[in-house]
mmCIF file of C-alpha atoms (C1' of nucleotides) in Angstrom:
data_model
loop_
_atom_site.group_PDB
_atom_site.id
_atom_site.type_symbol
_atom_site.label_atom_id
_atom_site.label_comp_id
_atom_site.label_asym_id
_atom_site.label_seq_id
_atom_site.Cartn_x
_atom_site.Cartn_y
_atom_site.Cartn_z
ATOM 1 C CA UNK A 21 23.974 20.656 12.500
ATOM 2 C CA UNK A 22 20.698 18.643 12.723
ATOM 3 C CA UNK A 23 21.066 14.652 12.222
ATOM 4 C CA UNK A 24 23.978 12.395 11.589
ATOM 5 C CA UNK A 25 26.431 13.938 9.055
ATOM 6 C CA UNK A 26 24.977 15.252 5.665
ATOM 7 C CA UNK A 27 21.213 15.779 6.137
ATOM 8 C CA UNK A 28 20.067 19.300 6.207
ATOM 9 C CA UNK A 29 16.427 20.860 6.346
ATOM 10 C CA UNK A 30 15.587 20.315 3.149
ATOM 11 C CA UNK A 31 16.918 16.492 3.259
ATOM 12 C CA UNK A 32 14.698 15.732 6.410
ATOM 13 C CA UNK A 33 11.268 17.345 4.523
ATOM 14 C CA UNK A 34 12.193 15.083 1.757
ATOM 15 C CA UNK A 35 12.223 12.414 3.657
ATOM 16 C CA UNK A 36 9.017 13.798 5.891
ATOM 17 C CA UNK A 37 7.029 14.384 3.049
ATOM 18 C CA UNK A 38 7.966 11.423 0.847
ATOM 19 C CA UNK A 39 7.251 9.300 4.095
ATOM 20 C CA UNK A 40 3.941 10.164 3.598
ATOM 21 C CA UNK A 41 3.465 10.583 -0.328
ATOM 22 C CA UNK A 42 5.462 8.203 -1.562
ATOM 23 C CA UNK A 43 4.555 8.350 -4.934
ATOM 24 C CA UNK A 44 4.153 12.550 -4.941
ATOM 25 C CA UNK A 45 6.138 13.809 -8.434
ATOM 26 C CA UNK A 46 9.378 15.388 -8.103
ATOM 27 C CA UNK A 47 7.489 18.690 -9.253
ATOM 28 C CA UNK A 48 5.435 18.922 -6.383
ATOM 29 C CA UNK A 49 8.079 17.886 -3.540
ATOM 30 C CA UNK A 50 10.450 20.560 -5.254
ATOM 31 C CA UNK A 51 7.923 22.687 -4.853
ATOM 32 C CA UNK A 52 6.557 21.642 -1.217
ATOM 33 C CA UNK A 53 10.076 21.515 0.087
ATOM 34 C CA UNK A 54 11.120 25.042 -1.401
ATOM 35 C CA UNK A 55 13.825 23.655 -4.396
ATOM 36 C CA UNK A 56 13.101 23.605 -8.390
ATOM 37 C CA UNK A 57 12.741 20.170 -9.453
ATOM 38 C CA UNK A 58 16.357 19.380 -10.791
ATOM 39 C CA UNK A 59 17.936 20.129 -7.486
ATOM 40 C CA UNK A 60 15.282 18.335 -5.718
ATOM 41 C CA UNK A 61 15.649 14.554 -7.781
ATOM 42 C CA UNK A 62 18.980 15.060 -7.235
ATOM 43 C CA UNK A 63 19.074 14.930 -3.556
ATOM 44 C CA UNK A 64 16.057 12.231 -3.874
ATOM 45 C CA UNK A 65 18.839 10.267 -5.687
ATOM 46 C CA UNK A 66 21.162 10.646 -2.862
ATOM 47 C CA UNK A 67 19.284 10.022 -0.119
ATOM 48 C CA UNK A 68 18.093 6.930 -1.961
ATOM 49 C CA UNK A 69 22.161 5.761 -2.342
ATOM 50 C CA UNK A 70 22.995 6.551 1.292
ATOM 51 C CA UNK A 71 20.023 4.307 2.140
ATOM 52 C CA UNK A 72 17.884 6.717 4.152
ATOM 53 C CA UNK A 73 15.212 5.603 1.685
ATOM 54 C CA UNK A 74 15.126 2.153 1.299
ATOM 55 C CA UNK A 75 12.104 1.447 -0.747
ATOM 56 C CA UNK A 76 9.136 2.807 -1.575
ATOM 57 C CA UNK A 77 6.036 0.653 -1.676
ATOM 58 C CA UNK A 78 1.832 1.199 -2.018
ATOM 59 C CA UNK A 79 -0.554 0.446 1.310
ATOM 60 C CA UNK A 80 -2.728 -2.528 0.620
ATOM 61 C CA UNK A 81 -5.504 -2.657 2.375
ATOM 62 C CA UNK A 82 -6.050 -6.001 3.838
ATOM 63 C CA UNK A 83 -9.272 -6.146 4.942
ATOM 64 C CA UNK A 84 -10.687 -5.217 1.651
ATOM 65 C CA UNK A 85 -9.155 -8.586 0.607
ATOM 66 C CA UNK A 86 -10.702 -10.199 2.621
ATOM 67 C CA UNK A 87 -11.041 -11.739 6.109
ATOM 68 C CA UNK A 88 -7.308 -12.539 7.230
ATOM 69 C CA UNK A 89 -5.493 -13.106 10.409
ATOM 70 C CA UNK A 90 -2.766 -10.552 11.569
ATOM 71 C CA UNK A 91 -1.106 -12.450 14.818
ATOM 72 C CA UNK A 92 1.810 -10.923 17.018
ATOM 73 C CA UNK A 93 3.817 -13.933 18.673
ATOM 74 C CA UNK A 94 5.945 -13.439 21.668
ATOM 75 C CA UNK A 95 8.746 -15.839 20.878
ATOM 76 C CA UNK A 96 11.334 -16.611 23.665
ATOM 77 C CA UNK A 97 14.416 -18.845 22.568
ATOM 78 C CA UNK A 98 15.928 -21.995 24.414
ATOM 79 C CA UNK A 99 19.077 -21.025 24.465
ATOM 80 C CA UNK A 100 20.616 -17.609 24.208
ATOM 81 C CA UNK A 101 24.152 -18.265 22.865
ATOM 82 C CA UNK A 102 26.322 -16.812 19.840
ATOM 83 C CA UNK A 103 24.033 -17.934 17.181
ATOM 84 C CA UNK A 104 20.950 -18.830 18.392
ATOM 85 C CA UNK A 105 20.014 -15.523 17.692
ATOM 86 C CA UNK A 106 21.287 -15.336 14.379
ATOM 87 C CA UNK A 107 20.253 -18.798 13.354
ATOM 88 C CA UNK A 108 16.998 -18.052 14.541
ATOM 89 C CA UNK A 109 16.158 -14.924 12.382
ATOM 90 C CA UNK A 110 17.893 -16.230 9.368
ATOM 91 C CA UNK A 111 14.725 -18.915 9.253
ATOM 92 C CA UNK A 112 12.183 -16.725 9.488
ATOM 93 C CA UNK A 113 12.945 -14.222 7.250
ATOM 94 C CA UNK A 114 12.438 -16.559 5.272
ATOM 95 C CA UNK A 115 8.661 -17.106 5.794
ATOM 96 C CA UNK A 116 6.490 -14.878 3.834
ATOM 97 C CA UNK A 117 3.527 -14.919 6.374
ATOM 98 C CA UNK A 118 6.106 -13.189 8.885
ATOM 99 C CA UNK A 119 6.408 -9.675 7.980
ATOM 100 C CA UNK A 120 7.756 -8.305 11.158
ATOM 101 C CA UNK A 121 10.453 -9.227 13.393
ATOM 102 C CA UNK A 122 11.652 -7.700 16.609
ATOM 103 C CA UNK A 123 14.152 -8.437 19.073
ATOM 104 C CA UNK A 124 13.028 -7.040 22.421
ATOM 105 C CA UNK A 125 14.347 -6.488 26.083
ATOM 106 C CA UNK A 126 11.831 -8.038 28.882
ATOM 107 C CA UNK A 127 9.493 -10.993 29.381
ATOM 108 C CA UNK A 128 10.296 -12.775 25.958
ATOM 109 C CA UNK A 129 13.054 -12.275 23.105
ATOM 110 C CA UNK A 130 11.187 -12.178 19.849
ATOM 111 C CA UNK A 131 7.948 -10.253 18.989
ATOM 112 C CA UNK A 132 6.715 -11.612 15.188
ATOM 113 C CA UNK A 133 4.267 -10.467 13.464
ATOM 114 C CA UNK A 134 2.220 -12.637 11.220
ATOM 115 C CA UNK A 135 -0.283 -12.497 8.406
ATOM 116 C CA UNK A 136 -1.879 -15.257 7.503
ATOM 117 C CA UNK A 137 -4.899 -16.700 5.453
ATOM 118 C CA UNK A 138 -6.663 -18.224 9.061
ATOM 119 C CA UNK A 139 -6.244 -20.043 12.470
ATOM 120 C CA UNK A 140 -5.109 -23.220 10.684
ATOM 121 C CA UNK A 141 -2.644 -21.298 8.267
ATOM 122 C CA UNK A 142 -1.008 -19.766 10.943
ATOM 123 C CA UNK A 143 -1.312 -23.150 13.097
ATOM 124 C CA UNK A 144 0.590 -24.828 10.379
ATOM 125 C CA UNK A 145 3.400 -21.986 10.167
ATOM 126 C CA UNK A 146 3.720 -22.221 13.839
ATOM 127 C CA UNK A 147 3.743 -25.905 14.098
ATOM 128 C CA UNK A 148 6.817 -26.450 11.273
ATOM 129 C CA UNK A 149 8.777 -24.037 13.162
ATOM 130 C CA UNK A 150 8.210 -25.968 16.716
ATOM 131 C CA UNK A 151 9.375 -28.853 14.331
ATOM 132 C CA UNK A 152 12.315 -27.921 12.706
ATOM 133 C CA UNK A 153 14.864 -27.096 14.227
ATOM 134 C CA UNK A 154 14.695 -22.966 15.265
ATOM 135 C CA UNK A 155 15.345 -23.329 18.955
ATOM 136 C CA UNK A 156 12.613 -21.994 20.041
ATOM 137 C CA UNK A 157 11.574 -22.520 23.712
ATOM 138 C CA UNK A 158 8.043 -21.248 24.174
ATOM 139 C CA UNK A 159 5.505 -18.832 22.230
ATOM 140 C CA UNK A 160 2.514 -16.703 22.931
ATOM 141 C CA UNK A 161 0.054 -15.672 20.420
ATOM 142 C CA UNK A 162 -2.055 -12.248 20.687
ATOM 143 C CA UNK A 163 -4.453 -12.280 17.679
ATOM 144 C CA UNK A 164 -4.802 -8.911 16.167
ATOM 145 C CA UNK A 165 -8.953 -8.081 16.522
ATOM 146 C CA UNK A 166 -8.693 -4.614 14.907
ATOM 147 C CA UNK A 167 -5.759 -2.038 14.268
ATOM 148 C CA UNK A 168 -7.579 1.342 14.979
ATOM 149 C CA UNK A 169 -4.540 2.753 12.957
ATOM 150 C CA UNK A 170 -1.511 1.883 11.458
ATOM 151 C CA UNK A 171 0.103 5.055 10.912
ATOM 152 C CA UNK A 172 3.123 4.196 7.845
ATOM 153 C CA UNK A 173 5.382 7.105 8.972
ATOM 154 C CA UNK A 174 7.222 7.735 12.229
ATOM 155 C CA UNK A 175 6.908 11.687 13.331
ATOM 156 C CA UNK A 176 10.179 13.249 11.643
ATOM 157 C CA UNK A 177 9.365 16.635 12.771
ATOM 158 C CA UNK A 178 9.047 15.705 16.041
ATOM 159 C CA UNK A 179 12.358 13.675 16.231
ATOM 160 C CA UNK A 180 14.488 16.607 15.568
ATOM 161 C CA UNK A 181 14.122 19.905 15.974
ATOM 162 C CA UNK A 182 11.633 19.697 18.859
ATOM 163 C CA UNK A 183 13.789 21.044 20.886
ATOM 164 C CA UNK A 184 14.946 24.420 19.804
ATOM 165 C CA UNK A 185 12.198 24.564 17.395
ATOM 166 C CA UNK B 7 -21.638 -4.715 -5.922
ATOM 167 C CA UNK B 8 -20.091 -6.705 -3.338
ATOM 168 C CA UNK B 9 -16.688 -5.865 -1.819
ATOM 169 C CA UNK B 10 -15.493 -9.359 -2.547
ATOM 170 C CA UNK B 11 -14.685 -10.386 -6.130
ATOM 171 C CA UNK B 12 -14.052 -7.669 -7.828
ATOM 172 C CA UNK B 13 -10.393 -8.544 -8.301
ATOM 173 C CA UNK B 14 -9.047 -10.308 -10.485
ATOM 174 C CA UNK B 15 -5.503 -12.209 -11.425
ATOM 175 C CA UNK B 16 -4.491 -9.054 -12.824
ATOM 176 C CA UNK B 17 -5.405 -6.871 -10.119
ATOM 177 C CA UNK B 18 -3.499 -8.941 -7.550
ATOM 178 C CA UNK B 19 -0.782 -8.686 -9.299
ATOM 179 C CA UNK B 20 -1.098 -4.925 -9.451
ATOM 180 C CA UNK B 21 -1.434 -4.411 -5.612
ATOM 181 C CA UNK B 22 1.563 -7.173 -4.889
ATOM 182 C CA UNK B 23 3.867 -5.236 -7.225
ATOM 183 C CA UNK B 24 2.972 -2.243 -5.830
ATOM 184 C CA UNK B 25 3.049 -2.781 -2.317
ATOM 185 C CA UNK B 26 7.043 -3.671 -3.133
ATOM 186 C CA UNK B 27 7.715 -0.885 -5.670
ATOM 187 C CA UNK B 28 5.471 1.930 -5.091
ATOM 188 C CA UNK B 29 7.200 4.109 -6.927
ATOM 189 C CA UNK B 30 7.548 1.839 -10.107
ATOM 190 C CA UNK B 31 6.247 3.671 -13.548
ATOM 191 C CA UNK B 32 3.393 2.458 -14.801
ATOM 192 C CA UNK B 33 5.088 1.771 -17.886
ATOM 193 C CA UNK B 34 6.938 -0.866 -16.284
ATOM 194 C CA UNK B 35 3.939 -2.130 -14.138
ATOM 195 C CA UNK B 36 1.845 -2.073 -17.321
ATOM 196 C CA UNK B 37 4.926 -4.742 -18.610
ATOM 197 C CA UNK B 38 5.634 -6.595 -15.636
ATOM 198 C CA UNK B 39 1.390 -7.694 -15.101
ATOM 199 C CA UNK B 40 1.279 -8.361 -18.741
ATOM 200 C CA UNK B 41 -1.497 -4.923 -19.495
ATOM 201 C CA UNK B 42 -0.297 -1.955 -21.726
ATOM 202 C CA UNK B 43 -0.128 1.033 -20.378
ATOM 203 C CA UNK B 44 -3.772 2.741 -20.155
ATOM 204 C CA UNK B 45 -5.657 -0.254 -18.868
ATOM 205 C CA UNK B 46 -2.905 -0.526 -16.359
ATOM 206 C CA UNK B 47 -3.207 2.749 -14.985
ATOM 207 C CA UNK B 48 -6.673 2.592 -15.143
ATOM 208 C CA UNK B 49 -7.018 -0.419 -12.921
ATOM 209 C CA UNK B 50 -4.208 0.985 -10.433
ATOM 210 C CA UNK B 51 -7.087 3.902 -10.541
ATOM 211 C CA UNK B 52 -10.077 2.205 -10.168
ATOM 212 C CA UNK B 53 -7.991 0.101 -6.684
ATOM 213 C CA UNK B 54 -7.053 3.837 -5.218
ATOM 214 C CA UNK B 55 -10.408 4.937 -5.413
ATOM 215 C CA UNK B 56 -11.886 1.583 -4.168
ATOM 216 C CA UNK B 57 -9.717 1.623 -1.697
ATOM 217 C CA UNK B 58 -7.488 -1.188 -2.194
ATOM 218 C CA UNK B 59 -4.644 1.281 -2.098
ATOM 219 C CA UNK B 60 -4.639 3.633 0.852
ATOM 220 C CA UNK B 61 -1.621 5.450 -0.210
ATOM 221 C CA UNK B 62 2.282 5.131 -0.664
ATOM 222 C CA UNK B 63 5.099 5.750 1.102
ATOM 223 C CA UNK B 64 9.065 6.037 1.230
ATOM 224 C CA UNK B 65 10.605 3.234 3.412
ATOM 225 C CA UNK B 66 12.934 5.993 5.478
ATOM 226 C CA UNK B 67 15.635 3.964 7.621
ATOM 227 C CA UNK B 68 15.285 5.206 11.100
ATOM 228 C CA UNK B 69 18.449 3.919 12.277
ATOM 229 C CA UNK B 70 20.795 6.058 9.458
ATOM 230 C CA UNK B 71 18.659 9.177 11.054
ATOM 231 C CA UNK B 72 20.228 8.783 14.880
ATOM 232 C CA UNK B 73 19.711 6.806 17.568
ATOM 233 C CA UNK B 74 16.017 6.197 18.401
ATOM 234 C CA UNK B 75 13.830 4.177 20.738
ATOM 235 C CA UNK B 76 10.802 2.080 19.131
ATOM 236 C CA UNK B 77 8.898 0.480 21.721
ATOM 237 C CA UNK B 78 5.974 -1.910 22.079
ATOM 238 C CA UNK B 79 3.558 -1.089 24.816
ATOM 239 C CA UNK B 80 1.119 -3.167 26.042
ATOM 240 C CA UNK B 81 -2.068 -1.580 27.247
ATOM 241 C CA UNK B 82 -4.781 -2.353 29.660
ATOM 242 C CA UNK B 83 -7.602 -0.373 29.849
ATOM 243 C CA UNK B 84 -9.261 -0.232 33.195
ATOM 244 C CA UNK B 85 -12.662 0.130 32.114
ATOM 245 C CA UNK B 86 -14.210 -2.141 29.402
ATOM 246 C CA UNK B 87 -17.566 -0.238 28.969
ATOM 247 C CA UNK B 88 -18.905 0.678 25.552
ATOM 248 C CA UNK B 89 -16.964 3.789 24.609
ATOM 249 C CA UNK B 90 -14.042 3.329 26.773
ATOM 250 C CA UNK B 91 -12.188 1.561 23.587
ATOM 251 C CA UNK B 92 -13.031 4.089 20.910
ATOM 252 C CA UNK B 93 -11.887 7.143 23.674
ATOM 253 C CA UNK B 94 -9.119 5.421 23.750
ATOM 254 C CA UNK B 95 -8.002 4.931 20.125
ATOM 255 C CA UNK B 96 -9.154 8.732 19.289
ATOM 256 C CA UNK B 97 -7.081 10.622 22.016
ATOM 257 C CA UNK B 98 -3.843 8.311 21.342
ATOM 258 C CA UNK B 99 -4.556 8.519 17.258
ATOM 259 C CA UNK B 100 -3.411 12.169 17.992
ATOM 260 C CA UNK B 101 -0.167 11.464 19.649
ATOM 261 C CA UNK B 102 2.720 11.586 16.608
ATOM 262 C CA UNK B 103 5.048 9.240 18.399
ATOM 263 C CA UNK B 104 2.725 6.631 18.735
ATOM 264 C CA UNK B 105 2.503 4.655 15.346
ATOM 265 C CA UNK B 106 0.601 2.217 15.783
ATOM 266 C CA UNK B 107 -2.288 0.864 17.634
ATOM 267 C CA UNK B 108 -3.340 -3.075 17.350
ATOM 268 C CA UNK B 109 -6.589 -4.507 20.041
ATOM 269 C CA UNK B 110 -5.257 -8.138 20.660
ATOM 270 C CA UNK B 111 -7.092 -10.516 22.137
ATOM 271 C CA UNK B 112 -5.389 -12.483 25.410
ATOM 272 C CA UNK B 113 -3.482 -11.220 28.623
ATOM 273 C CA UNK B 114 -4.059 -7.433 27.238
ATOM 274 C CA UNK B 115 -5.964 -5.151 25.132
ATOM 275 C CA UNK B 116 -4.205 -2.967 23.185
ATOM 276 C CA UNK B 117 -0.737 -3.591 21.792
ATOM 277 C CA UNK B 118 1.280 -0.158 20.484
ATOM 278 C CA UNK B 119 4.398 0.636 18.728
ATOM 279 C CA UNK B 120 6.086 3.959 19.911
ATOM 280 C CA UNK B 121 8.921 5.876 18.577
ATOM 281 C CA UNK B 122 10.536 8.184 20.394
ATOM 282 C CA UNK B 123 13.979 10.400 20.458
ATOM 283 C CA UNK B 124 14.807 8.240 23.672
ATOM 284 C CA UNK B 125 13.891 7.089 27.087
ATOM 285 C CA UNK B 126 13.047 10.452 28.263
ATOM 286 C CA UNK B 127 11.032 11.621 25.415
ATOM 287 C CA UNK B 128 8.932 7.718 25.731
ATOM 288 C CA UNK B 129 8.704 8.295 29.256
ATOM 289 C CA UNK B 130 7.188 11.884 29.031
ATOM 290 C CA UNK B 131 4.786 10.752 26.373
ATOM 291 C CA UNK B 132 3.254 7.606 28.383
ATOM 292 C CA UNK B 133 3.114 10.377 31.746
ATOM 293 C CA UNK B 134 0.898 12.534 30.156
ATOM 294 C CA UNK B 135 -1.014 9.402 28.953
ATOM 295 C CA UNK B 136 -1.399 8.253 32.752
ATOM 296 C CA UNK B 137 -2.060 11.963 33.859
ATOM 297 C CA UNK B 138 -4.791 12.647 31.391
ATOM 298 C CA UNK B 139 -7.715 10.358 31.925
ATOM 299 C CA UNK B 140 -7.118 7.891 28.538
ATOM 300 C CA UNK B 141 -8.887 4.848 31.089
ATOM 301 C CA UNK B 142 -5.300 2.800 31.044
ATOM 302 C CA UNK B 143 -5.210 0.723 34.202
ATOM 303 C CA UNK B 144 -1.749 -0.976 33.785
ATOM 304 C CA UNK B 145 1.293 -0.851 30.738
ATOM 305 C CA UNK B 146 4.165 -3.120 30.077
ATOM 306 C CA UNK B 147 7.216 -1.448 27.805
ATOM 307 C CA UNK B 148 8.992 -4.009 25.712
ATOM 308 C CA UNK B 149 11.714 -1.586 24.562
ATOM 309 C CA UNK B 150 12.839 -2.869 20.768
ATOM 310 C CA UNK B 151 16.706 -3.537 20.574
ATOM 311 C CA UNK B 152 17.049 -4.536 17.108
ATOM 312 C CA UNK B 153 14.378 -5.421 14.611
ATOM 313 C CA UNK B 154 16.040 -8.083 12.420
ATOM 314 C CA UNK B 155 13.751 -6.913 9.674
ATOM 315 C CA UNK B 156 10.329 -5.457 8.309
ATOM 316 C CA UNK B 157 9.065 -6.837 5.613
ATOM 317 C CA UNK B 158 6.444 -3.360 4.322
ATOM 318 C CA UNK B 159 4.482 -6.440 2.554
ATOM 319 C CA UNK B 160 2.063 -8.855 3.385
ATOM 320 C CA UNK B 161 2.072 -12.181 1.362
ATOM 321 C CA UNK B 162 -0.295 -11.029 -1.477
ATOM 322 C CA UNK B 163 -0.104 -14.352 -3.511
ATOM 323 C CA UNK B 164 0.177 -16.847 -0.151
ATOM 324 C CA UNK B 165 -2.895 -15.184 0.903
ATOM 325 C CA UNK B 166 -4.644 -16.292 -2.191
ATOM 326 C CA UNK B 167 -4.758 -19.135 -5.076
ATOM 327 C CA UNK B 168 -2.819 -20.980 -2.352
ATOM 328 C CA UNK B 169 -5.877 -23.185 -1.543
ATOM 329 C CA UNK B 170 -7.233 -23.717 -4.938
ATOM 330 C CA UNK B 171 -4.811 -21.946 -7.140
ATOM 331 C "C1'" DC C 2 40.501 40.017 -2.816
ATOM 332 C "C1'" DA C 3 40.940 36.032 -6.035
ATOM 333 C "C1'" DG C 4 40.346 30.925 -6.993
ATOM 334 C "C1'" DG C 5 37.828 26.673 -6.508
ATOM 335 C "C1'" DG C 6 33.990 23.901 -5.222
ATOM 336 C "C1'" DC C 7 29.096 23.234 -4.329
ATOM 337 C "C1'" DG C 8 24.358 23.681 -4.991
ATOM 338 C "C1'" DC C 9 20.646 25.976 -7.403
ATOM 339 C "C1'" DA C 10 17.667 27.535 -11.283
ATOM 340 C "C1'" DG C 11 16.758 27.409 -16.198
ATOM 341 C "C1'" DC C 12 16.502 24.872 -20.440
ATOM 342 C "C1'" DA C 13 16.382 20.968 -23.856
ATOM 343 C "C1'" DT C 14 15.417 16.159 -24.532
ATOM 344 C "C1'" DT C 15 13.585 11.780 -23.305
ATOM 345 C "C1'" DT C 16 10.205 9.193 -20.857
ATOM 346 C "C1'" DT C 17 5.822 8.798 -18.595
ATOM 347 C "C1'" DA C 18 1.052 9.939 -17.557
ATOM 348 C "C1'" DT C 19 -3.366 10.532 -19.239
ATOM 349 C "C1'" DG C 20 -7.427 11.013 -22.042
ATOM 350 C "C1'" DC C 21 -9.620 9.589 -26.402
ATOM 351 C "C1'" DC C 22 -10.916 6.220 -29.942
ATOM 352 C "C1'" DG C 23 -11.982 2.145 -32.314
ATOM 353 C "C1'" DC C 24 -11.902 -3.006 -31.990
ATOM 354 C "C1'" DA C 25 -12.469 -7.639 -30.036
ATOM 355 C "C1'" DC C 26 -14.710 -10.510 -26.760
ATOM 356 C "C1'" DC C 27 -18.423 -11.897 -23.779
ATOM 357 C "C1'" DC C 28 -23.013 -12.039 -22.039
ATOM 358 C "C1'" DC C 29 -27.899 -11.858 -23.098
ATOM 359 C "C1'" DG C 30 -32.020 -11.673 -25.187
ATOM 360 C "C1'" DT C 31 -34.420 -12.667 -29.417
ATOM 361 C "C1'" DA D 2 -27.556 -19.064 -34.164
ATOM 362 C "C1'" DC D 3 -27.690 -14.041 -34.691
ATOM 363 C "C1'" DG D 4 -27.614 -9.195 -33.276
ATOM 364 C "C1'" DG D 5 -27.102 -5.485 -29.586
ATOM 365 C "C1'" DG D 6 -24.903 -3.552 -25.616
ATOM 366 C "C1'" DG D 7 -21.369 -3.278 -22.378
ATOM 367 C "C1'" DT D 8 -16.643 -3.930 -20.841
ATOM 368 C "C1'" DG D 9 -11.875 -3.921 -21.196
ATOM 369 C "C1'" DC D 10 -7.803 -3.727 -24.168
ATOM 370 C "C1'" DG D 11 -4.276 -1.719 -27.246
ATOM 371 C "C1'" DG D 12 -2.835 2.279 -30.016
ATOM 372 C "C1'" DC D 13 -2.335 7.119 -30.587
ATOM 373 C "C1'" DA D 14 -1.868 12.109 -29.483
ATOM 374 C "C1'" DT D 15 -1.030 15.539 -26.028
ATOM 375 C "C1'" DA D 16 0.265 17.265 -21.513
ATOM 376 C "C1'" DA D 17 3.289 16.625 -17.716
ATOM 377 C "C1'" DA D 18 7.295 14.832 -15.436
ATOM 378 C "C1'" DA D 19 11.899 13.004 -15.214
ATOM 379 C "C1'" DT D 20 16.472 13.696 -16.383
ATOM 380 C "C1'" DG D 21 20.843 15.542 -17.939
ATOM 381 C "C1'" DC D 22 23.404 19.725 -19.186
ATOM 382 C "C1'" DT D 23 24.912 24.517 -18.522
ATOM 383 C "C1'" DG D 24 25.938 28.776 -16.414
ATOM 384 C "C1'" DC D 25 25.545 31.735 -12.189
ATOM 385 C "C1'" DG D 26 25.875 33.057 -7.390
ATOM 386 C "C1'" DC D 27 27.436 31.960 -2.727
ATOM 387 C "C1'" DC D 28 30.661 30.449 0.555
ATOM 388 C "C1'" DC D 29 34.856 28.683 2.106
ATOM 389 C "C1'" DT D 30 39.724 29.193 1.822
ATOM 390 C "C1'" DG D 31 44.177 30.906 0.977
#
DNA sequence: CAGGGCGCAGCATTTTATGCCGCACCCCGT
DNA sequence: ACGGGGTGCGGCATAAAATGCTGCGCCCTG
């Protein structure tokens, strides 16, 4: 038995290898994951349901775009009871310039990511949530110069198996 | 041929549909950014090859796979010499677990996202980091408990026509 | 050893991808 | 204003892929 409760071999190269080529035809992962294609959409179709795959979507490339700022915001809340929390990331979720959010152990509670069109676009965001009501205590800002690599996959392979490969 | 306004309406609306559906037909792309078919495709073409796309990819939910450790490490190297940066990014670049790599400007340089099978496995991975000579002078872990969510999509259309749509 | 269930390959049909073609629109030069 | 050239679009024909159906072999179970 490898993962949780109904993914064999063949389930985790699916998900490896469509991880990676997300918009690969069900011919050629049947064939890269050793199935013929009718067997292979059909476990595509079930891993889909089960929500291991929860979307699929195309990597923009933002700097040929144009010149936009990526920040990552150490939040840290006032106060840390039953629904502060929840209260908290129901708000920003709803902001489209925040495309990450992460609740972490240590210094601070909240690392954000942001995108935004400049300084003064992300000032503004910033500024209506110290407004409004989000309960937030303090923030840091650590503006992104350059992401050497943003890799869209997390290592599959070496998650499992790695230790009685 | 400058890299800047060779998009149009049209083209936005390509990418921003396809960074949320990557795996839509381009049938139904063609329909929902008002093109038939061939253009369509054509143009989704013409961004790959530009560059404007960098690829796809399946949105695989970590947590249904087991129980996994993301964490954000902040990095600071101990040398800021020409060269000890890109030495840097090209020895970790080859390390599976490590995901992502951001250079931030403020109280460190280099903020990166790890995943690992657990403590141990994160642990091993940042030894061998100290051990070999990759230049880092000090780390901070900020181990990820929950992320609340990820959006896998910047704000295509916030980004633009905002200002003088 | 026989019965039942599951998953796979093969096959037929529908849908999509892709390349080709002619037409309309726009920009330019005359 | 008129004519020529280039670009991008829609329509059409063909190749390829997605999808649903069917029968077979394997494995578990009694």
């Amino acid at each position: 038995m490898l993962p949780g409760p109904k993914l064999d071999r063949i389930d985790l190269k699916i998900l490896a290898k469509l991880q990676q080529e997300g918009r690969i035809t069900n011919v050629e992962l049947a064939d890269a994951v050793g199935l013929s294609p009718s067997p292979c959409l059909t476990r595509v179709k079930r891993l889909e349901k089960a929500g291991y795959i929860t979307g699929y979507g195309a990597h923009v490339n933002l700097n040929k775009l144009g010149e936009f700022l990526t920040v990552f915001t150490e939040v840290t809340l006032s106060e840390h009871r039953r629904g502060d929390f929840s209260r908290f990331e129901s708000r920003i979720v709803k902001i489209d310039e925040i495309v990450e959010c992460h609740l972490v152990s240590g210094g601070y509670d909240y690392l954000l990511k942001f995108v935004a069109r400049g300084v003064s676009h992300y000032q503004s965001i910033i500024e209506g949530m110290l407004e409004s009501d989000y309960g937030i205590e303090k923030y840091f800002s650590y503006v992104v110069i350059k992401s050497p690599f943003i890799k869209h996959h997390f290592p599959i392979q070496n998650l499992f198996g790695q230790t009685h490969a």
